[in-house]
CSV table of C-alpha atoms in Angstrom, one decimal:
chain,number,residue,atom,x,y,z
A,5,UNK,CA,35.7,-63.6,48.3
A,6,UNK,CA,37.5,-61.1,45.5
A,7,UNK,CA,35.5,-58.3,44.1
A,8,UNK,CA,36.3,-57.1,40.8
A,9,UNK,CA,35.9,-53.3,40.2
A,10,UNK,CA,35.2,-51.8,37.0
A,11,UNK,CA,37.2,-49.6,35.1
A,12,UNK,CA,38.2,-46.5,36.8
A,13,UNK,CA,36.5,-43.1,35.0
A,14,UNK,CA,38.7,-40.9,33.6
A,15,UNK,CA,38.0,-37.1,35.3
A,16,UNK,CA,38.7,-35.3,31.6
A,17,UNK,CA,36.9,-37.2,29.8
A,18,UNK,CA,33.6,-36.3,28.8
A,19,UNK,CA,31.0,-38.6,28.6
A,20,UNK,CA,29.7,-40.1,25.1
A,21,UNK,CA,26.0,-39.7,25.6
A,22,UNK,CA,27.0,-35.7,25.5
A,23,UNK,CA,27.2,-33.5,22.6
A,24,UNK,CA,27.2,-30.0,21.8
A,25,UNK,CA,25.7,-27.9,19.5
A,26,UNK,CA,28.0,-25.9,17.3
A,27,UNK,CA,26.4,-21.9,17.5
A,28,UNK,CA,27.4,-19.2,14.5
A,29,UNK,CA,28.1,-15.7,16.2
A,30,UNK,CA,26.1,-13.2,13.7
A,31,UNK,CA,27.6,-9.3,13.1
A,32,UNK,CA,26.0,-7.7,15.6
A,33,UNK,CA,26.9,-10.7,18.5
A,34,UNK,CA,23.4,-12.7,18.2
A,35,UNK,CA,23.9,-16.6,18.0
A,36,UNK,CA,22.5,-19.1,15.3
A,37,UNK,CA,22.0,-22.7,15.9
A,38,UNK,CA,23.4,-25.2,13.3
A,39,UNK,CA,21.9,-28.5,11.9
A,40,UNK,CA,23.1,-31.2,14.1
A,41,UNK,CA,25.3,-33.5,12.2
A,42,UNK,CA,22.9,-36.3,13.1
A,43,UNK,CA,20.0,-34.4,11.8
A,44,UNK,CA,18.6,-32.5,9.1
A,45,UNK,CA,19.0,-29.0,8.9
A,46,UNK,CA,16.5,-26.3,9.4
A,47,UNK,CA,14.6,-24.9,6.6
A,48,UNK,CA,14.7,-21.4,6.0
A,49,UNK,CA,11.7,-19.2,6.9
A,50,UNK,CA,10.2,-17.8,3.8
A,51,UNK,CA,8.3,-14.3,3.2
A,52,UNK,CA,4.4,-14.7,3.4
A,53,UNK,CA,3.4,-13.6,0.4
A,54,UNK,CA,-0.2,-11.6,-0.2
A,55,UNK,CA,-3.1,-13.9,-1.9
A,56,UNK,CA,-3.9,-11.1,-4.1
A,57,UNK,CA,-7.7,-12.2,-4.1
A,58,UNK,CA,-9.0,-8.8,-4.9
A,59,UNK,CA,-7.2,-8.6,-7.9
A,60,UNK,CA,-7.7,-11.7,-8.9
A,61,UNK,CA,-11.2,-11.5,-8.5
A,62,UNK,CA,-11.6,-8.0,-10.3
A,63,UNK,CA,-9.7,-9.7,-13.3
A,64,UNK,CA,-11.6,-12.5,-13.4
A,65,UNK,CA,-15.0,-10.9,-13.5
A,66,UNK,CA,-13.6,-8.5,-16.1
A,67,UNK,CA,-12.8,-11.6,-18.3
A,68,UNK,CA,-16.2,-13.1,-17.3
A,69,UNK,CA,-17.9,-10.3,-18.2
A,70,UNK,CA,-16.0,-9.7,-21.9
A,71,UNK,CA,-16.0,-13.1,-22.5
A,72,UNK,CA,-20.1,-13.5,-22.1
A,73,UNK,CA,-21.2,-10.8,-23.7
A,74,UNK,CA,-18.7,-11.3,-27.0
A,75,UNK,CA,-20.1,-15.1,-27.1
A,76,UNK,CA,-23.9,-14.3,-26.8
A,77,UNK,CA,-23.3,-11.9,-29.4
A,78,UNK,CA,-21.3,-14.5,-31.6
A,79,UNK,CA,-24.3,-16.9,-30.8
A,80,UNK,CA,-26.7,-14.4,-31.7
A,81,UNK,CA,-24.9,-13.8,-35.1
A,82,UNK,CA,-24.9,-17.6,-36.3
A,83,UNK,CA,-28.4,-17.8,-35.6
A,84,UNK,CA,-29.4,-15.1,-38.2
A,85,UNK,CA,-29.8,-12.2,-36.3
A,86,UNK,CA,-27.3,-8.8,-36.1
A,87,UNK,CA,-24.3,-8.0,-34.8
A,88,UNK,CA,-24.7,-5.6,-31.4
A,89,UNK,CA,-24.1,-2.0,-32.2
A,90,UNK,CA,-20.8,-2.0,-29.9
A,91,UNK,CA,-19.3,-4.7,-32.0
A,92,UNK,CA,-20.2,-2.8,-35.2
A,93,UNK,CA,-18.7,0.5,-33.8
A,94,UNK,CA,-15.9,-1.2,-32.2
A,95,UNK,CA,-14.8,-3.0,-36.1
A,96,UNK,CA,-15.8,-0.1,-37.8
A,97,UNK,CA,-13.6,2.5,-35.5
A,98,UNK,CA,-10.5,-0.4,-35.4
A,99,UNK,CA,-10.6,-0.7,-39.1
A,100,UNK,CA,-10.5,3.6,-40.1
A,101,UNK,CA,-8.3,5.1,-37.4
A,102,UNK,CA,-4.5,4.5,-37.9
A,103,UNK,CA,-2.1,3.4,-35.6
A,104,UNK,CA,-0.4,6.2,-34.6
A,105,UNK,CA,-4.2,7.9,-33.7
A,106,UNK,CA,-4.6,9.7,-30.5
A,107,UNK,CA,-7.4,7.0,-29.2
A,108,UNK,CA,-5.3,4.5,-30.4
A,109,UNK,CA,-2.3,5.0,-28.6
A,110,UNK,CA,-4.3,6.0,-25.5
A,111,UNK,CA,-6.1,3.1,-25.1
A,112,UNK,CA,-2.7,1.3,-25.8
A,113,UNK,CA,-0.9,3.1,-23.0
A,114,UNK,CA,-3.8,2.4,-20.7
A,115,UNK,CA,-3.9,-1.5,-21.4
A,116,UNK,CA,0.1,-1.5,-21.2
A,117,UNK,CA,-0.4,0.2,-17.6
A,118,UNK,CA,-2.8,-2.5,-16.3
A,119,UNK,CA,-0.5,-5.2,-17.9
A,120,UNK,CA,2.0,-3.5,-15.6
A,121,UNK,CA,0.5,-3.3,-12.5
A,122,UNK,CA,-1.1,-6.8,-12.6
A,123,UNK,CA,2.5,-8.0,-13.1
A,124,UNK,CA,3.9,-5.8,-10.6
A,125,UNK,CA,1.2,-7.4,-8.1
A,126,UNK,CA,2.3,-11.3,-9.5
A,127,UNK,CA,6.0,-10.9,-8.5
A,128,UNK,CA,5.9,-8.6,-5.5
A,129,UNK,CA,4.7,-10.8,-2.3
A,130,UNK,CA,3.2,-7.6,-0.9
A,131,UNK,CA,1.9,-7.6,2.6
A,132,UNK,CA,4.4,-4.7,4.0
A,133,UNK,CA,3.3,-4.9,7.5
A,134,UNK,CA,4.0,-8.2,8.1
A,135,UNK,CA,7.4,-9.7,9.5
A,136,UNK,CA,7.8,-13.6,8.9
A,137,UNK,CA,8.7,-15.3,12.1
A,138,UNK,CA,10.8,-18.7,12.4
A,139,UNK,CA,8.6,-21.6,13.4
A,140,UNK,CA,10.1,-23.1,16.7
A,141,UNK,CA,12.9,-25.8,16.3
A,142,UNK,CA,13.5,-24.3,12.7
A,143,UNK,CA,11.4,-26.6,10.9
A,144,UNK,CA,7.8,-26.4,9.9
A,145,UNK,CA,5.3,-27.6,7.2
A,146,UNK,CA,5.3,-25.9,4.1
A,147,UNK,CA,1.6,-24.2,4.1
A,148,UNK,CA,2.2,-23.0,7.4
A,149,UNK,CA,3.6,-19.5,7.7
A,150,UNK,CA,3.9,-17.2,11.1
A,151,UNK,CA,3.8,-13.4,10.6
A,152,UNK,CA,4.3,-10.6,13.2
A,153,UNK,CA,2.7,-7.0,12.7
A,154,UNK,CA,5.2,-4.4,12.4
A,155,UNK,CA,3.8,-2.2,14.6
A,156,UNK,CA,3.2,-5.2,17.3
A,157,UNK,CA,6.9,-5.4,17.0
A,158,UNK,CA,7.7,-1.9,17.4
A,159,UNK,CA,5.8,-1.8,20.2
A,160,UNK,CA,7.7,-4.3,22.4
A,161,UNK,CA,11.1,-3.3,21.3
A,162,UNK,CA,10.0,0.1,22.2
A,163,UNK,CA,8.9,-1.4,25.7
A,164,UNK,CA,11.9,-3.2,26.1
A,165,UNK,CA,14.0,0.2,25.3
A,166,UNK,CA,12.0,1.9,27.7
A,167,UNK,CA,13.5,-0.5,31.0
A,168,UNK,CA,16.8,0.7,29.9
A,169,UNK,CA,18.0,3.4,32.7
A,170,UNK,CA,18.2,6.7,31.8
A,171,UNK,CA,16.1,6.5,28.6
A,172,UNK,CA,13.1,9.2,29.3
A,173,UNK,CA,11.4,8.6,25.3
A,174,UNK,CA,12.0,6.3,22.6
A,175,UNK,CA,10.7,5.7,19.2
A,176,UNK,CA,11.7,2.5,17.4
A,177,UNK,CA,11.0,1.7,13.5
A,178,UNK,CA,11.0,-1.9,12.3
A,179,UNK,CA,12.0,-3.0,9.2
A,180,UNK,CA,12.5,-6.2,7.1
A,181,UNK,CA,16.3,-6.4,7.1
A,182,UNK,CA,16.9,-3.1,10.4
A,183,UNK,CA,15.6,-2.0,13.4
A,184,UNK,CA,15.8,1.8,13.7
A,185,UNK,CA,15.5,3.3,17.6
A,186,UNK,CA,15.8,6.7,18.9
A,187,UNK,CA,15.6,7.7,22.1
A,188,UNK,CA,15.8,10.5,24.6
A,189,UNK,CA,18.5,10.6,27.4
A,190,UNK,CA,17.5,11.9,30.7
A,191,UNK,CA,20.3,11.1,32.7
A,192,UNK,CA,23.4,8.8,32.9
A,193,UNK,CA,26.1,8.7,30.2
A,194,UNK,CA,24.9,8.3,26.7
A,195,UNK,CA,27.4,6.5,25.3
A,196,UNK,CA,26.5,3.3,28.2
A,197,UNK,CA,22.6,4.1,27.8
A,198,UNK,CA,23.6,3.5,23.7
A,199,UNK,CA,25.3,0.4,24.7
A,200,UNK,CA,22.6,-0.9,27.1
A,201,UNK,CA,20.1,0.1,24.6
A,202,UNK,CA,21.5,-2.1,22.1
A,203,UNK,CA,21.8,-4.8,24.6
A,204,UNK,CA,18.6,-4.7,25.1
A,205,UNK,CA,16.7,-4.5,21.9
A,206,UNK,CA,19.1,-7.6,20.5
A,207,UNK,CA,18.0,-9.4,23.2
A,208,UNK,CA,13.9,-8.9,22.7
A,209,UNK,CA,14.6,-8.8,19.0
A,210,UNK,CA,16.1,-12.7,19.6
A,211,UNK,CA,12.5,-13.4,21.9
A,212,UNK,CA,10.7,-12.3,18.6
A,213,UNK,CA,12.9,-14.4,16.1
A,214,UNK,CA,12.2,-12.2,13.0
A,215,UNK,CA,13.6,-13.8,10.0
A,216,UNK,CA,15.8,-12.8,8.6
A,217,UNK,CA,17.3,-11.2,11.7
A,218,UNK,CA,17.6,-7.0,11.2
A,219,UNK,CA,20.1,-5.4,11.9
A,220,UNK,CA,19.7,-3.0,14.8
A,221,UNK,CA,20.6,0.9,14.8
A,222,UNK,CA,20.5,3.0,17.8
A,223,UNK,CA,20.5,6.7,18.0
A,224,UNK,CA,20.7,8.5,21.7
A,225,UNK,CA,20.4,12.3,22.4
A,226,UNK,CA,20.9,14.4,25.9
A,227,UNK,CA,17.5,15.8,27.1
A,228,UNK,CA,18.7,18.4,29.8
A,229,UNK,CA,14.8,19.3,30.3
């Protein structure tokens, strides 16, 4: 009987079923995955912005409020009685003063004010001591949004510079786009404490998976005492 044997494998080549991930190599030496080719590519983590519902809800009540008593009054008028005395004081005042009257141009700076703060609360997303964290795998729904307190975040960098030998104190300030950490030498050189340091706090700043990624700043000092 002959046997037949299948083609022989080829040592350098790799096999099909294998592919790899192509990785982007930030400033600071952290990696990004890209979309796969195959796939679709991740969606980019967006900034939680604040509901606003207080203001909204004082704003709306003040409306409410102006807007009932100015149309019972109106109702009251068209059914033969008088006009309220506020109303009456109100047209009489806004038809004598001029504009450039000291009322007048107070109660125009003062409406121009809350016009400006209500926009200023529209457009700004608000909610400072939040950090937006990437959902895991790079994709999630659109109505759901992961946040991270600053100061939860501090707190663990701050724990993580603290394993680093030869660092006695630390004190480590997160922010949106940086990461700002200080800390105390007690021994070793400070120039490889710096660079472990920095190790380090890239490393558990990677775990958390802030978007977008801060930068990271790290400032050592010699403590002889």
């Amino acid at each position: 009987m002959a046997s037949h044997a299948g083609p022989a494998a080829d040592p350098g080549r790799q096999p099909e079923h294998q592919s790899a991930t192509p990785v982007e190599r930030t400033a600071d030496g952290s990696s990004a995955p890209h979309a796969s080719a195959n796939g679709p590519a991740p969606r980019r983590a967006r900034r939680v912005r604040s509901a606003r519902r207080v203001p909204a809800a004082l704003v709306a009540l003040v409306v409410l409020a102006a807007a009932g008593v100015t149309l019972y009054d109106v109702a009251a008028v068209r059914a033969g009685g008088r006009a309220a005395l506020w109303r009456r004081v109100l047209a009489d005042e806004l038809a004598s003063r001029r504009v450039d009257d000291v009322w007048m141009l107070t109660g125009a700076a003062v409406a121009s004010a809350l016009g400006l703060v209500l926009i200023a609360l529209a457009v700004t997303p608000g909610l400072r001591r939040s950090l937006t964290v990437r959902a895991p795998g790079g994709r999630s729904p659109r109505h759901l949004r992961v946040t991270l307190d600053r100061a939860g975040a501090a707190a663990l960098l701050r724990d993580a510079a603290m394993q680093v030998p030869g660092v006695s104190a630390a004190r480590v300030r997160v922010r949106r786009r940086r990461i700002k950490a200080r800390a105390d030498v007690g021994f070793r050189d400070p120039g490889q404490v710096r660079d472990d340091l920095r190790v380090a706090l890239r490393e558990e700043r990677d775990q958390l998976d802030l978007a977008p990624t801060p930068r990271i700043a790290v400032r050592v000092r010699q403590r002889t005492r």
